[in-house]
PDB file of C-alpha atoms in Angstrom:
ATOM      1  CA  MET A   1       0.004  -0.002  -0.001  1.00 48.00           C
ATOM      2  CA  LYS A   2       3.037   2.248   0.262  1.00 49.00           C
ATOM      3  CA  ASN A   3       3.013   2.683  -3.527  1.00 50.00           C
ATOM      4  CA  LEU A   4      -0.620   3.783  -3.726  1.00 46.00           C
ATOM      5  CA  PRO A   5       0.228   7.483  -4.299  1.00 47.00           C
ATOM      6  CA  ALA A   6       2.670   6.580  -7.083  1.00 46.00           C
ATOM      7  CA  LEU A   7       0.109   4.260  -8.662  1.00 43.00           C
ATOM      8  CA  SER A   8      -2.540   7.018  -8.472  1.00 45.00           C
ATOM      9  CA  LEU A   9      -0.158   9.429 -10.169  1.00 43.00           C
ATOM     10  CA  LEU A  10       0.455   6.984 -13.033  1.00 43.00           C
ATOM     11  CA  VAL A  11      -3.279   6.415 -13.500  1.00 43.00           C
ATOM     12  CA  ALA A  12      -3.906  10.173 -13.514  1.00 44.00           C
ATOM     13  CA  LEU A  13      -1.175  10.761 -16.111  1.00 42.00           C
ATOM     14  CA  ALA A  14      -2.513   8.013 -18.319  1.00 45.00           C
ATOM     15  CA  ALA A  15      -6.019   9.443 -18.097  1.00 46.00           C
ATOM     16  CA  CYS A  16      -4.791  12.900 -19.145  1.00 45.00           C
ATOM     17  CA  GLY A  17      -3.561  11.528 -22.385  1.00 47.00           C
ATOM     18  CA  GLY A  18      -0.071  11.671 -23.614  1.00 46.00           C
ATOM     19  CA  GLY A  19       1.607  10.265 -26.590  1.00 47.00           C
ATOM     20  CA  GLU A  20       0.259  11.330 -29.974  1.00 47.00           C
ATOM     21  CA  GLN A  21      -2.420  13.966 -30.268  1.00 46.00           C
ATOM     22  CA  PRO A  22      -5.405  12.999 -32.394  1.00 44.00           C
ATOM     23  CA  ALA A  23      -5.571  14.738 -35.768  1.00 47.00           C
ATOM     24  CA  GLU A  24      -7.891  17.737 -35.773  1.00 45.00           C
ATOM     25  CA  ASN A  25     -11.033  17.306 -37.756  1.00 44.00           C
ATOM     26  CA  PRO A  26     -11.245  20.271 -40.143  1.00 42.00           C
ATOM     27  CA  ALA A  27     -14.999  19.783 -40.438  1.00 45.00           C
ATOM     28  CA  SER A  28     -15.370  20.686 -36.767  1.00 43.00           C
ATOM     29  CA  GLU A  29     -13.566  24.018 -37.210  1.00 42.00           C
ATOM     30  CA  PRO A  30     -15.954  26.978 -37.252  1.00 43.00           C
ATOM     31  CA  ALA A  31     -16.279  28.449 -40.719  1.00 44.00           C
ATOM     32  CA  ALA A  32     -15.174  32.028 -41.305  1.00 44.00           C
ATOM     33  CA  ALA A  33     -18.022  34.501 -41.435  1.00 42.00           C
ATOM     34  CA  PRO A  34     -18.873  35.500 -44.972  1.00 49.00           C
ATOM     35  CA  ALA A  35     -17.939  39.021 -46.015  1.00 42.00           C
ATOM     36  CA  PRO A  36     -20.865  41.420 -45.883  1.00 47.00           C
ATOM     37  CA  ALA A  37     -22.519  41.845 -49.232  1.00 54.00           C
ATOM     38  CA  ALA A  38     -22.187  45.216 -50.950  1.00 56.00           C
ATOM     39  CA  PRO A  39     -25.463  47.128 -50.776  1.00 65.00           C
ATOM     40  CA  THR A  40     -27.709  46.941 -53.789  1.00 80.00           C
ATOM     41  CA  LEU A  41     -27.949  50.399 -55.309  1.00 76.00           C
ATOM     42  CA  SER A  42     -30.864  52.059 -57.047  1.00 84.00           C
ATOM     43  CA  GLU A  43     -30.687  53.253 -60.637  1.00 92.00           C
ATOM     44  CA  MET A  44     -28.653  56.438 -61.152  1.00 92.00           C
ATOM     45  CA  THR A  45     -30.966  59.457 -60.742  1.00 92.00           C
ATOM     46  CA  THR A  46     -30.644  63.235 -60.750  1.00 95.00           C
ATOM     47  CA  PRO A  47     -32.682  64.440 -57.782  1.00 97.00           C
ATOM     48  CA  GLU A  48     -33.811  68.069 -57.574  1.00 97.00           C
ATOM     49  CA  TRP A  49     -30.863  68.943 -55.329  1.00 98.00           C
ATOM     50  CA  PHE A  50     -28.278  67.718 -57.931  1.00 98.00           C
ATOM     51  CA  HIS A  51     -27.648  69.770 -61.115  1.00 98.00           C
ATOM     52  CA  ALA A  52     -25.007  69.054 -63.755  1.00 98.00           C
ATOM     53  CA  ASP A  53     -24.083  71.251 -66.714  1.00 98.00           C
ATOM     54  CA  ASP A  54     -22.025  69.264 -69.213  1.00 97.00           C
ATOM     55  CA  ALA A  55     -21.284  72.289 -71.419  1.00 98.00           C
ATOM     56  CA  ALA A  56     -19.832  74.219 -68.472  1.00 98.00           C
ATOM     57  CA  LYS A  57     -18.425  71.065 -66.815  1.00 98.00           C
ATOM     58  CA  THR A  58     -20.004  71.917 -63.479  1.00 98.00           C
ATOM     59  CA  VAL A  59     -22.050  70.150 -60.810  1.00 98.00           C
ATOM     60  CA  HIS A  60     -24.001  72.086 -58.201  1.00 98.00           C
ATOM     61  CA  MET A  61     -25.711  70.370 -55.303  1.00 98.00           C
ATOM     62  CA  THR A  62     -27.447  71.270 -52.081  1.00 98.00           C
ATOM     63  CA  ILE A  63     -26.614  68.914 -49.235  1.00 98.00           C
ATOM     64  CA  THR A  64     -28.731  69.266 -46.116  1.00 98.00           C
ATOM     65  CA  ALA A  65     -27.256  68.040 -42.846  1.00 98.00           C
ATOM     66  CA  GLY A  66     -30.139  66.838 -40.700  1.00 96.00           C
ATOM     67  CA  LEU A  67     -32.708  66.779 -43.499  1.00 96.00           C
ATOM     68  CA  THR A  68     -34.525  64.063 -41.519  1.00 95.00           C
ATOM     69  CA  ASP A  69     -34.203  62.728 -37.995  1.00 94.00           C
ATOM     70  CA  VAL A  70     -32.268  59.659 -39.267  1.00 92.00           C
ATOM     71  CA  LYS A  71     -29.290  59.060 -36.966  1.00 94.00           C
ATOM     72  CA  ASN A  72     -30.495  61.844 -34.657  1.00 93.00           C
ATOM     73  CA  TYR A  73     -30.170  64.349 -37.556  1.00 96.00           C
ATOM     74  CA  TRP A  74     -26.613  63.213 -38.322  1.00 97.00           C
ATOM     75  CA  ASN A  75     -27.195  62.568 -42.034  1.00 97.00           C
ATOM     76  CA  PHE A  76     -26.718  64.115 -45.459  1.00 98.00           C
ATOM     77  CA  ASN A  77     -30.009  64.552 -47.357  1.00 98.00           C
ATOM     78  CA  GLY A  78     -31.460  61.843 -45.123  1.00 96.00           C
ATOM     79  CA  ALA A  79     -28.726  59.285 -45.915  1.00 97.00           C
ATOM     80  CA  ALA A  80     -26.137  57.885 -43.498  1.00 96.00           C
ATOM     81  CA  ASP A  81     -23.793  54.915 -43.160  1.00 95.00           C
ATOM     82  CA  GLY A  82     -22.872  54.950 -46.859  1.00 95.00           C
ATOM     83  CA  ASN A  83     -26.472  54.422 -47.995  1.00 96.00           C
ATOM     84  CA  MET A  84     -26.095  56.984 -50.792  1.00 97.00           C
ATOM     85  CA  THR A  85     -23.528  57.354 -53.557  1.00 97.00           C
ATOM     86  CA  ILE A  86     -23.014  60.696 -55.309  1.00 98.00           C
ATOM     87  CA  THR A  87     -21.073  60.498 -58.583  1.00 98.00           C
ATOM     88  CA  VAL A  88     -19.573  63.459 -60.436  1.00 98.00           C
ATOM     89  CA  PRO A  89     -17.423  63.452 -63.597  1.00 98.00           C
ATOM     90  CA  GLU A  90     -13.661  63.866 -63.377  1.00 98.00           C
ATOM     91  CA  GLY A  91     -12.497  67.419 -64.082  1.00 98.00           C
ATOM     92  CA  TYR A  92     -15.830  69.076 -63.267  1.00 98.00           C
ATOM     93  CA  ALA A  93     -16.041  72.072 -60.924  1.00 98.00           C
ATOM     94  CA  VAL A  94     -18.239  71.000 -58.028  1.00 98.00           C
ATOM     95  CA  THR A  95     -20.124  73.451 -55.817  1.00 98.00           C
ATOM     96  CA  ILE A  96     -21.790  72.136 -52.696  1.00 98.00           C
ATOM     97  CA  ASP A  97     -24.108  74.241 -50.566  1.00 98.00           C
ATOM     98  CA  LEU A  98     -24.196  72.721 -47.065  1.00 98.00           C
ATOM     99  CA  VAL A  99     -27.428  73.631 -45.275  1.00 98.00           C
ATOM    100  CA  ASN A 100     -27.498  72.696 -41.591  1.00 98.00           C
ATOM    101  CA  ASN A 101     -31.047  71.688 -40.670  1.00 97.00           C
ATOM    102  CA  ASP A 102     -30.036  69.921 -37.428  1.00 97.00           C
ATOM    103  CA  PRO A 103     -31.906  71.718 -34.633  1.00 96.00           C
ATOM    104  CA  ALA A 104     -29.077  71.411 -32.122  1.00 95.00           C
ATOM    105  CA  MET A 105     -25.685  70.483 -33.586  1.00 96.00           C
ATOM    106  CA  ALA A 106     -23.040  72.032 -35.824  1.00 97.00           C
ATOM    107  CA  HIS A 107     -21.913  69.946 -38.808  1.00 98.00           C
ATOM    108  CA  SER A 108     -19.267  70.120 -41.490  1.00 97.00           C
ATOM    109  CA  LEU A 109     -18.817  68.603 -44.916  1.00 98.00           C
ATOM    110  CA  GLY A 110     -15.716  67.437 -46.703  1.00 97.00           C
ATOM    111  CA  ILE A 111     -14.654  65.034 -49.411  1.00 98.00           C
ATOM    112  CA  SER A 112     -12.282  62.481 -47.889  1.00 97.00           C
ATOM    113  CA  THR A 113     -10.073  59.712 -49.217  1.00 95.00           C
ATOM    114  CA  VAL A 114     -11.306  57.500 -46.347  1.00 93.00           C
ATOM    115  CA  THR A 115     -13.953  55.030 -47.508  1.00 91.00           C
ATOM    116  CA  SER A 116     -14.162  52.707 -44.484  1.00 89.00           C
ATOM    117  CA  SER A 117     -13.302  52.662 -40.767  1.00 89.00           C
ATOM    118  CA  PHE A 118     -14.548  56.122 -39.886  1.00 90.00           C
ATOM    119  CA  ALA A 119     -13.541  55.991 -36.182  1.00 86.00           C
ATOM    120  CA  ILE A 120     -11.117  58.880 -36.655  1.00 82.00           C
ATOM    121  CA  VAL A 121     -11.180  60.870 -39.892  1.00 88.00           C
ATOM    122  CA  ASP A 122      -8.429  63.440 -40.350  1.00 88.00           C
ATOM    123  CA  PRO A 123      -9.936  66.694 -41.665  1.00 93.00           C
ATOM    124  CA  THR A 124      -7.863  66.702 -44.830  1.00 93.00           C
ATOM    125  CA  PRO A 125      -9.829  67.175 -48.046  1.00 96.00           C
ATOM    126  CA  ALA A 126      -9.299  64.874 -51.016  1.00 96.00           C
ATOM    127  CA  PHE A 127      -9.295  67.948 -53.309  1.00 98.00           C
ATOM    128  CA  GLU A 128      -8.217  71.508 -52.618  1.00 97.00           C
ATOM    129  CA  GLY A 129     -11.244  73.459 -51.373  1.00 98.00           C
ATOM    130  CA  ALA A 130     -13.368  70.333 -50.755  1.00 98.00           C
ATOM    131  CA  MET A 131     -14.096  71.065 -47.085  1.00 98.00           C
ATOM    132  CA  THR A 132     -16.155  73.573 -45.118  1.00 98.00           C
ATOM    133  CA  ALA A 133     -14.494  75.977 -42.666  1.00 97.00           C
ATOM    134  CA  ASP A 134     -13.487  74.784 -39.177  1.00 96.00           C
ATOM    135  CA  PRO A 135     -14.588  71.240 -40.030  1.00 96.00           C
ATOM    136  CA  ALA A 136     -13.694  69.612 -36.692  1.00 95.00           C
ATOM    137  CA  SER A 137     -15.105  72.329 -34.410  1.00 95.00           C
ATOM    138  CA  MET A 138     -18.422  71.773 -32.655  1.00 93.00           C
ATOM    139  CA  THR A 139     -18.689  75.523 -32.093  1.00 95.00           C
ATOM    140  CA  ASP A 140     -17.236  77.009 -35.302  1.00 96.00           C
ATOM    141  CA  ALA A 141     -18.386  74.582 -38.029  1.00 97.00           C
ATOM    142  CA  THR A 142     -21.655  75.242 -39.873  1.00 98.00           C
ATOM    143  CA  LEU A 143     -24.146  75.957 -37.076  1.00 97.00           C
ATOM    144  CA  PRO A 144     -27.865  75.076 -37.057  1.00 97.00           C
ATOM    145  CA  GLY A 145     -29.738  77.255 -39.549  1.00 97.00           C
ATOM    146  CA  GLU A 146     -26.569  78.277 -41.411  1.00 97.00           C
ATOM    147  CA  THR A 147     -25.476  77.573 -44.976  1.00 98.00           C
ATOM    148  CA  GLU A 148     -21.903  77.313 -46.237  1.00 98.00           C
ATOM    149  CA  SER A 149     -20.702  76.794 -49.819  1.00 98.00           C
ATOM    150  CA  ILE A 150     -17.554  75.145 -51.106  1.00 98.00           C
ATOM    151  CA  THR A 151     -16.243  74.814 -54.673  1.00 98.00           C
ATOM    152  CA  PHE A 152     -13.532  72.453 -55.851  1.00 98.00           C
ATOM    153  CA  THR A 153     -12.427  70.552 -58.937  1.00 98.00           C
ATOM    154  CA  ALA A 154     -13.007  66.793 -58.887  1.00 98.00           C
ATOM    155  CA  ALA A 155      -9.469  66.368 -60.207  1.00 97.00           C
ATOM    156  CA  ALA A 156      -8.950  62.597 -60.029  1.00 98.00           C
ATOM    157  CA  ALA A 157     -11.279  59.700 -60.752  1.00 98.00           C
ATOM    158  CA  GLY A 158     -11.749  57.346 -57.819  1.00 97.00           C
ATOM    159  CA  ASN A 159     -13.810  56.426 -54.807  1.00 97.00           C
ATOM    160  CA  TYR A 160     -14.090  58.912 -51.966  1.00 97.00           C
ATOM    161  CA  SER A 161     -16.560  59.776 -49.221  1.00 97.00           C
ATOM    162  CA  MET A 162     -18.490  62.829 -48.092  1.00 98.00           C
ATOM    163  CA  VAL A 163     -18.129  63.106 -44.312  1.00 97.00           C
ATOM    164  CA  CYS A 164     -18.815  65.330 -41.356  1.00 97.00           C
ATOM    165  CA  PHE A 165     -15.379  65.898 -39.818  1.00 96.00           C
ATOM    166  CA  ILE A 166     -16.655  66.808 -36.326  1.00 96.00           C
ATOM    167  CA  PRO A 167     -15.199  64.108 -34.044  1.00 94.00           C
ATOM    168  CA  GLY A 168     -17.551  61.150 -33.682  1.00 94.00           C
ATOM    169  CA  HIS A 169     -20.001  62.198 -36.404  1.00 95.00           C
ATOM    170  CA  ALA A 170     -18.626  60.045 -39.240  1.00 95.00           C
ATOM    171  CA  ALA A 171     -18.026  57.167 -36.811  1.00 94.00           C
ATOM    172  CA  THR A 172     -21.718  57.350 -35.906  1.00 94.00           C
ATOM    173  CA  GLY A 173     -22.678  57.174 -39.586  1.00 95.00           C
ATOM    174  CA  MET A 174     -22.591  60.717 -40.950  1.00 96.00           C
ATOM    175  CA  TRP A 175     -20.955  59.771 -44.258  1.00 97.00           C
ATOM    176  CA  VAL A 176     -21.960  58.779 -47.786  1.00 97.00           C
ATOM    177  CA  TYR A 177     -19.962  57.657 -50.802  1.00 97.00           C
ATOM    178  CA  PHE A 178     -18.675  60.306 -53.229  1.00 98.00           C
ATOM    179  CA  ASN A 179     -17.271  58.943 -56.476  1.00 97.00           C
ATOM    180  CA  VAL A 180     -15.522  60.711 -59.330  1.00 98.00           C
ATOM    181  CA  SER A 181     -16.077  58.958 -62.651  1.00 98.00           C
ATOM    182  CA  ALA A 182     -13.576  58.826 -65.502  1.00 98.00           C
ATOM    183  CA  ASP A 183     -16.334  58.103 -68.050  1.00 97.00           C
ATOM    184  CA  GLY A 184     -18.601  61.098 -67.375  1.00 96.00           C
ATOM    185  CA  THR A 185     -21.166  59.209 -65.274  1.00 97.00           C
ATOM    186  CA  LYS A 186     -23.015  61.494 -62.885  1.00 97.00           C
ATOM    187  CA  GLY A 187     -25.956  61.293 -60.538  1.00 97.00           C
ATOM    188  CA  VAL A 188     -27.101  59.805 -57.272  1.00 97.00           C
ATOM    189  CA  GLN A 189     -27.821  56.260 -56.151  1.00 95.00           C
ATOM    190  CA  THR A 190     -29.307  55.080 -52.875  1.00 93.00           C
ATOM    191  CA  ALA A 191     -29.078  51.724 -51.126  1.00 87.00           C
ATOM    192  CA  MET A 192     -32.142  49.560 -51.629  1.00 74.00           C
TER     193      MET A 192
END
């Protein structure tokens, strides 16, 4: 009986396994989550707030921050979280009138090279002049009831975003896609 503790230890070690590990069954591995599907977009339209003049190579649009109460008024023309895509032709002069209809909060507007991960968006415009004044200031950006206009040249085709640069606004969803087309395509699409 003196060897009972040693015998118990051997039994415990044998029960814990040892030797070769069984091969893992790949079928039991959890599958990777599928990538989210890209939103289905509507047909390209030219809403009343979007005007293009091909002869003059200009686009003029009115973007209303807080047009609706979507996202607590943190939206552009009622769209947030990339649920709208605005497309302008490369080389066109673009004028955007930002109207702040939010009853309580200042907002800004800028065209950014960021198209995902909006946690922190540096207030650097994708094109010279493509950003309202004091874009990151909650007290000096475009205040409720104010309008501010910007004009810039959409100088390079590519995918961009229109964002509010006030900290936290884009992260909460105050952004939409802004594309510059090389083939002259222009208009607005919304997620369906």
